[in-house]
Tab-separated table of C-alpha atoms in Angstrom:
chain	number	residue	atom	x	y	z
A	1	UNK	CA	8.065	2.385	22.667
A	2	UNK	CA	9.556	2.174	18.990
A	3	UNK	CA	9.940	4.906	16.945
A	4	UNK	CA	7.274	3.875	14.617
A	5	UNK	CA	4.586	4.095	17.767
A	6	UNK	CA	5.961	7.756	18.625
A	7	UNK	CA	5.367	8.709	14.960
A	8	UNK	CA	2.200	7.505	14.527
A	9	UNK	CA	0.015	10.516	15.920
A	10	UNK	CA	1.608	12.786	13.528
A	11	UNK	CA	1.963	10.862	10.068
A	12	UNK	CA	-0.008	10.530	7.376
A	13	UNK	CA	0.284	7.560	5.298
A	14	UNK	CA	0.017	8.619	1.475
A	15	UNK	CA	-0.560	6.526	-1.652
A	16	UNK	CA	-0.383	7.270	-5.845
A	17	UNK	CA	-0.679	5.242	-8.931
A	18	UNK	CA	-1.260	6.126	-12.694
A	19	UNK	CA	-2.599	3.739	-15.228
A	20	UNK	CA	-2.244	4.253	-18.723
A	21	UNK	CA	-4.286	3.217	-21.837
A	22	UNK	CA	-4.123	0.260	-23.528
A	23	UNK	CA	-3.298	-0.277	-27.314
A	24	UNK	CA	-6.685	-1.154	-28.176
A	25	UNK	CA	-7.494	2.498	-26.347
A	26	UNK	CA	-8.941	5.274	-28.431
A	27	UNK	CA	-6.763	7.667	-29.934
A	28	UNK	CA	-6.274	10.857	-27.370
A	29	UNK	CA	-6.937	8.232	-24.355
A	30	UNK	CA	-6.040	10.136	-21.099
A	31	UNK	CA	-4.178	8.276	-18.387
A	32	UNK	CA	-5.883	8.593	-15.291
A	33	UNK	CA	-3.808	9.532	-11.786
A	34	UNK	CA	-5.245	8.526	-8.111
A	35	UNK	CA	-3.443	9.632	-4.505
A	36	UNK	CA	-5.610	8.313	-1.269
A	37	UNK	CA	-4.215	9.676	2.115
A	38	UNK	CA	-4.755	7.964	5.480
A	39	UNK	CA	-7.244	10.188	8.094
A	40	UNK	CA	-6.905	8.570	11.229
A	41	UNK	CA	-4.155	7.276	13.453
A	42	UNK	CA	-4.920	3.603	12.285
A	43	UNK	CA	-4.526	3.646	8.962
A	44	UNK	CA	-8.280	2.071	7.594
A	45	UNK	CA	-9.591	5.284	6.210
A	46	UNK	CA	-7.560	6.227	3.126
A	47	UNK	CA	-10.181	9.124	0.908
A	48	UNK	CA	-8.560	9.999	-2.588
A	49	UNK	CA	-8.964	11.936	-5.725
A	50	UNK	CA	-8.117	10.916	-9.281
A	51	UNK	CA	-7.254	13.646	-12.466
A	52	UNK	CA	-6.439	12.729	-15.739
A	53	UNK	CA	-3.387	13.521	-17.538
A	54	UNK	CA	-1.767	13.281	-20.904
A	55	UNK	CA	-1.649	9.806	-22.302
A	56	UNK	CA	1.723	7.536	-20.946
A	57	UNK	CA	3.027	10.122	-18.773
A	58	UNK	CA	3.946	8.480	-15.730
A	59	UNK	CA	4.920	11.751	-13.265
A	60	UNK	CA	1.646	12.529	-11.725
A	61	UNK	CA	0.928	16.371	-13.153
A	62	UNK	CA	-1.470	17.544	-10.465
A	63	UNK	CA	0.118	15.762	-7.439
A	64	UNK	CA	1.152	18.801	-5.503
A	65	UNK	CA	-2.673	20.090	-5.514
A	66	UNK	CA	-3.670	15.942	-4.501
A	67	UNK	CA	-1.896	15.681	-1.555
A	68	UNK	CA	-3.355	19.260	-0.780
A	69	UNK	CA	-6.203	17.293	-0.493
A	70	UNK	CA	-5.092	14.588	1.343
A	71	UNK	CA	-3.070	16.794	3.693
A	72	UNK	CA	-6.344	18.962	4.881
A	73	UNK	CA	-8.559	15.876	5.245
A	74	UNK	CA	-5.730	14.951	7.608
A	75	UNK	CA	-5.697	18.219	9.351
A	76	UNK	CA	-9.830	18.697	9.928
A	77	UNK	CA	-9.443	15.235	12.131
A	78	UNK	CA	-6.483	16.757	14.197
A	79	UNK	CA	-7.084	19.929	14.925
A	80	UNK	CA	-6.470	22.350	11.802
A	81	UNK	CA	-2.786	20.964	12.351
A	82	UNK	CA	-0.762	19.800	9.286
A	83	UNK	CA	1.052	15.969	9.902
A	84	UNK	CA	5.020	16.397	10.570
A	85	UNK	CA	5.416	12.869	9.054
A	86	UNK	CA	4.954	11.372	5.841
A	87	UNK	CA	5.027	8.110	4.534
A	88	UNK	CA	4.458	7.842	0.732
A	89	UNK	CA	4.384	5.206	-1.131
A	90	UNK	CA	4.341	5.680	-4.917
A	91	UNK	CA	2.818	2.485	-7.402
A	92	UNK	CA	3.613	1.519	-10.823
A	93	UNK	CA	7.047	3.051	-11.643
A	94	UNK	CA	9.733	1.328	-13.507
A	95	UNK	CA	13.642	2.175	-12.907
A	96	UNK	CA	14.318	4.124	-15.168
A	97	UNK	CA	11.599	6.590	-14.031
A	98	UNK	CA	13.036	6.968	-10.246
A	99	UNK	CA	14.826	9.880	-10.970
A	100	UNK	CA	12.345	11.662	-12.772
A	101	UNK	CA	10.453	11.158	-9.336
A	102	UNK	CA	12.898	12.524	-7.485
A	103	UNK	CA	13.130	15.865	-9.562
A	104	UNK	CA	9.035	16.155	-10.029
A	105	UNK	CA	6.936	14.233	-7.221
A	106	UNK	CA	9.364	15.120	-4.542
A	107	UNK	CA	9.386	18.800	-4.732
A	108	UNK	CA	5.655	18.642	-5.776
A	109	UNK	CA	5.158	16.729	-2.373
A	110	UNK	CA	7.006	19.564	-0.609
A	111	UNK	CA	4.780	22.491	-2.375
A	112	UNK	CA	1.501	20.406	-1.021
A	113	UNK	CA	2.406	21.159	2.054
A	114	UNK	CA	2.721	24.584	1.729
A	115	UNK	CA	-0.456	25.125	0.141
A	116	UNK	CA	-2.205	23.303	2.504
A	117	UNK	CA	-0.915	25.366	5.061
A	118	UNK	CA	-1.971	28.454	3.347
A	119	UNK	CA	-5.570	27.107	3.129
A	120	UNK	CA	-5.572	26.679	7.085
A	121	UNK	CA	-4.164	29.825	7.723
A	122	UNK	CA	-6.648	31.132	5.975
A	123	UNK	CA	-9.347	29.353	7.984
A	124	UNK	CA	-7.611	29.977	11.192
A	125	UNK	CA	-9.224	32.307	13.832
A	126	UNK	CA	-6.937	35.594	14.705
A	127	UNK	CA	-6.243	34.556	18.016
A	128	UNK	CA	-4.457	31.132	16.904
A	129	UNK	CA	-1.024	30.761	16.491
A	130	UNK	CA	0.194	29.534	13.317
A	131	UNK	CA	1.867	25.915	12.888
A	132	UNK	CA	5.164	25.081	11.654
A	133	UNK	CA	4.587	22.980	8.555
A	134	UNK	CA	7.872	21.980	8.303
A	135	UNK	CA	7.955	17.329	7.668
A	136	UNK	CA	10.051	14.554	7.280
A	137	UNK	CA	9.273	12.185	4.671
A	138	UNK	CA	10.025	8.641	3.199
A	139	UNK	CA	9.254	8.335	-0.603
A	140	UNK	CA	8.823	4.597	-1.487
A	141	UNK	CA	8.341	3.016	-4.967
A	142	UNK	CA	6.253	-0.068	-4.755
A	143	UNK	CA	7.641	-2.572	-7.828
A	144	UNK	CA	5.894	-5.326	-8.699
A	145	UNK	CA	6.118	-6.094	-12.518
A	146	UNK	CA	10.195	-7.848	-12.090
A	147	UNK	CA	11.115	-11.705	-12.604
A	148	UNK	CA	12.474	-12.265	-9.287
A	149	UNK	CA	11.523	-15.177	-7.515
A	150	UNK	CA	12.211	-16.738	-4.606
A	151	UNK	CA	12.046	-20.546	-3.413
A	152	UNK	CA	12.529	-22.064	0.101
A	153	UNK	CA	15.384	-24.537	0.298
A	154	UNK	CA	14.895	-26.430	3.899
A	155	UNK	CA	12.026	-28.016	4.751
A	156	UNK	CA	11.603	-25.773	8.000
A	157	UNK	CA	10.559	-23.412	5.670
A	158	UNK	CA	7.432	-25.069	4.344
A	159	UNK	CA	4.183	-23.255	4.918
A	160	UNK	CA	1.837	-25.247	6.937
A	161	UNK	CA	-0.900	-27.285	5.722
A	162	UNK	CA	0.581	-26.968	1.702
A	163	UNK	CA	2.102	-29.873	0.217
A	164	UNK	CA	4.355	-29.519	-2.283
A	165	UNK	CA	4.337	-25.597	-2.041
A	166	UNK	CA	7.482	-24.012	-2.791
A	167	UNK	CA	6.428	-20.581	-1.588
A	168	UNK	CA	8.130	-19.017	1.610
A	169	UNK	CA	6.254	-18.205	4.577
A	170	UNK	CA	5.308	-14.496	4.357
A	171	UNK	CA	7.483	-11.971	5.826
A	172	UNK	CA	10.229	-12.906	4.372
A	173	UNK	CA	12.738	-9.891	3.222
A	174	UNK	CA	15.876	-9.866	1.166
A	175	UNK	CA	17.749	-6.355	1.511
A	176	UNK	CA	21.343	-8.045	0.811
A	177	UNK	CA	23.164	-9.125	-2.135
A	178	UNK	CA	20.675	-8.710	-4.837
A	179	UNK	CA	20.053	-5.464	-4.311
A	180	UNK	CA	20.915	-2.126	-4.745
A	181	UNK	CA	24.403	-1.591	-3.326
A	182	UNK	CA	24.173	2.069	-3.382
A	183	UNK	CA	20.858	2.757	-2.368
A	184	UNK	CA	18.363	0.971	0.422
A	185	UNK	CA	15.956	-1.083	-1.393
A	186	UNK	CA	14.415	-4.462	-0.488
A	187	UNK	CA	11.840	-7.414	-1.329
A	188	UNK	CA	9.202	-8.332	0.912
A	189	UNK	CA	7.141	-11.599	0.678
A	190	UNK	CA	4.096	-10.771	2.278
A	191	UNK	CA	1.301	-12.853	1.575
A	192	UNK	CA	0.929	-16.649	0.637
A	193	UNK	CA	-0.612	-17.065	-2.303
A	194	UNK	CA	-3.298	-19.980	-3.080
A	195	UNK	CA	-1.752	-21.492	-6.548
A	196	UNK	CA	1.691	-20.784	-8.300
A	197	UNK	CA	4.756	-18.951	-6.943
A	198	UNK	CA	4.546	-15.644	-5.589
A	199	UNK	CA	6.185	-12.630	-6.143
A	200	UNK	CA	7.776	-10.542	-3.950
A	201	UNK	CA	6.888	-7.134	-4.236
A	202	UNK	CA	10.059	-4.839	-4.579
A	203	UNK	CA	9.941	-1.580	-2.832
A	204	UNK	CA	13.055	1.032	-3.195
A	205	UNK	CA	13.213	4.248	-1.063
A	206	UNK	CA	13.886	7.415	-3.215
A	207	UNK	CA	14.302	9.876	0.486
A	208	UNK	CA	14.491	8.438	3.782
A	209	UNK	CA	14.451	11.052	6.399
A	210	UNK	CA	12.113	10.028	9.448
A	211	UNK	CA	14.549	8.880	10.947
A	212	UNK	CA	13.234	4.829	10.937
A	213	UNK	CA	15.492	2.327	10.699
A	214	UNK	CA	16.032	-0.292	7.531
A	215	UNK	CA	14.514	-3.114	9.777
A	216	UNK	CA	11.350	-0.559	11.021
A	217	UNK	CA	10.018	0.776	7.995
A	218	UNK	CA	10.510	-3.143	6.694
A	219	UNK	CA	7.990	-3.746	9.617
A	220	UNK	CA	6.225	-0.897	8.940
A	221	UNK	CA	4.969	-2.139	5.119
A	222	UNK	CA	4.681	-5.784	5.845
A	223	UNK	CA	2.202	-4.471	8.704
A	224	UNK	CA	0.380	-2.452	5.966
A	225	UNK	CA	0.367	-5.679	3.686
A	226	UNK	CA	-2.502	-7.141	6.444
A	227	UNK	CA	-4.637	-3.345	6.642
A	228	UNK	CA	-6.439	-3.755	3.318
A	229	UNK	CA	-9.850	-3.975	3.847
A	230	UNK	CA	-10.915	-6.117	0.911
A	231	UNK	CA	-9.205	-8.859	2.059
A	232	UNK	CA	-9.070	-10.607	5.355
A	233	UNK	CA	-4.957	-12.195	4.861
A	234	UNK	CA	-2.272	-10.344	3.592
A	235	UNK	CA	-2.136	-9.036	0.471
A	236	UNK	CA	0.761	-9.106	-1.852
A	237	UNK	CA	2.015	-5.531	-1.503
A	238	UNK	CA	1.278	-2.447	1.036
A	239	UNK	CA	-2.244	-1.333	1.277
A	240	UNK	CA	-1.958	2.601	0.448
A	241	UNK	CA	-0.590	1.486	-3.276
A	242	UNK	CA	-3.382	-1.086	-3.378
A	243	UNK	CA	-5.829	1.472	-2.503
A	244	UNK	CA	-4.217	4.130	-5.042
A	245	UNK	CA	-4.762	0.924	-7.466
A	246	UNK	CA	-8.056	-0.036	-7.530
A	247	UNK	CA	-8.996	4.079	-7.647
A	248	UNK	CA	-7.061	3.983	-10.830
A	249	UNK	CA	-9.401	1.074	-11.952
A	250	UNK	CA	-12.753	2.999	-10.759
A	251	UNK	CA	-11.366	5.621	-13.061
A	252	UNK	CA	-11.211	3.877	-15.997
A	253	UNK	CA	-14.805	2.600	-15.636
A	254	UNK	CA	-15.729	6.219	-16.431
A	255	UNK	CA	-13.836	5.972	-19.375
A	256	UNK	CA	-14.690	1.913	-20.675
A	257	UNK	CA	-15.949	3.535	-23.531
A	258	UNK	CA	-12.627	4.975	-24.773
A	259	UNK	CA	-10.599	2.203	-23.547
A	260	UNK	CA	-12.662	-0.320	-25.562
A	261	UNK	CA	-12.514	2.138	-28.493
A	262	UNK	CA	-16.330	2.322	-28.867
């Protein structure tokens, strides 16, 4: 049994985004912020919250008391028990925002937990023992706004039933030479897209420590590239981001009439 398997019973599989205003926006425009957090041990249930925030502020404000959230949904499937994995991955961020991330979101991530366990404990009948709340987490930036492209060279390569597609099949990764040499980052081609070349999203880990290997947790989001629901192939980047997405964009339908300045 991988590790991945052994995990799965005790992670929860997180998601954020933040989406901004555009320039044709009202003035005093609030950005709006969504986290969804998986429920069961599949991964197809993903509830979430949204807040809004000051305009073009990219840190999510009020993401310690959202993964509260998604934390104690978790916990009222399995048993008033908090998750002792978590797998988070964070859209929309450019680099120069990754270490802001790792200063704000991180620790924020780490208070959740500790209110959440708070809230159960104060739920908890006497005779119950507490739980440990102690995790291990992977923090994940999924990129997807870059000019990287990639092209298949041998005709082996050719996805079948395309002519004159120069796409690669999807699943392919590139974690070598192009990328970070300091850090563990990588680009996965995960879907095959119906006209023009596709990109690759790019997805760099911030914290790694549950304990999965470079090759696993590449497994891991390709898997999650074929779990959104909206679609019935794989999509070009990992479901939980795609969820925390299209939240962002039922937010701003609440808000159409500021964004179109009416």
């Amino acid at each position: 049994m991988d590790p991945w398997t052994q995990k799965q019973r005790t992670t929860i599989v997180i998601g954020a985004d933040v989406t901004h205003p555009g320039v044709t926006s009202a003035e005093g425009t609030p950005s709006i912020a969504a986290v969804v957090g998986s429920v069961d041990d599949q991964f197809t249930q993903f509830p979430g919250s949204t807040r809004l925030q000051r305009s073009r502020k990219e840190e999510i404000v009020e993401l310690g008391d959202m993964v509260k959230e998604c934390l104690i949904d978790w916990a009222v499937k399995h048993e008033d028990k908090l998750p002792t994995h978590v797998l988070f991955y964070r859209d929309g961020v450019s680099e120069s925002q990754y270490e802001a991330l790792r200063n704000y979101e991180i620790p924020q991530i780490k208070q959740a937990f500790k209110w959440a366990q708070e809230y159960l404990e104060s739920k908890r009948k006497p005779e119950r023992k507490p739980s440990d709340h102690d995790f291990k987490l992977i923090y994940v930036v999924v990129g997807k706004r870059h000019n990287t492209r990639f092209y298949r060279l041998n005709e082996e390569d050719k996805i079948r039933g395309r002519k004159n597609n120069p796409n690669l099949k999807p699943g392919f990764v590139v974690d070598t030479v192009i990328t970070h040499s300091h850090s563990f980052d990588f680009y996965l081609q995960s879907h095959n897209p119906i006209v023009g070349t596709g990109r690759a999203a790019h997805y760099f880990v911030l914290k790694n420590n549950m304990d999965l290997t470079d090759k696993e947790l590449q497994q891991v989001t390709h898997n999650f590239c074929y779990a959104y629901s909206r679609a019935t192939k794989g999509v070009s980047y990992c479901a939980p981001a795609y969820y925390a997405d299209r939240l962002c964009d039922r937010g701003r339908a609440y808000l159409r009439h500021w964004l179109k300045r009416r």
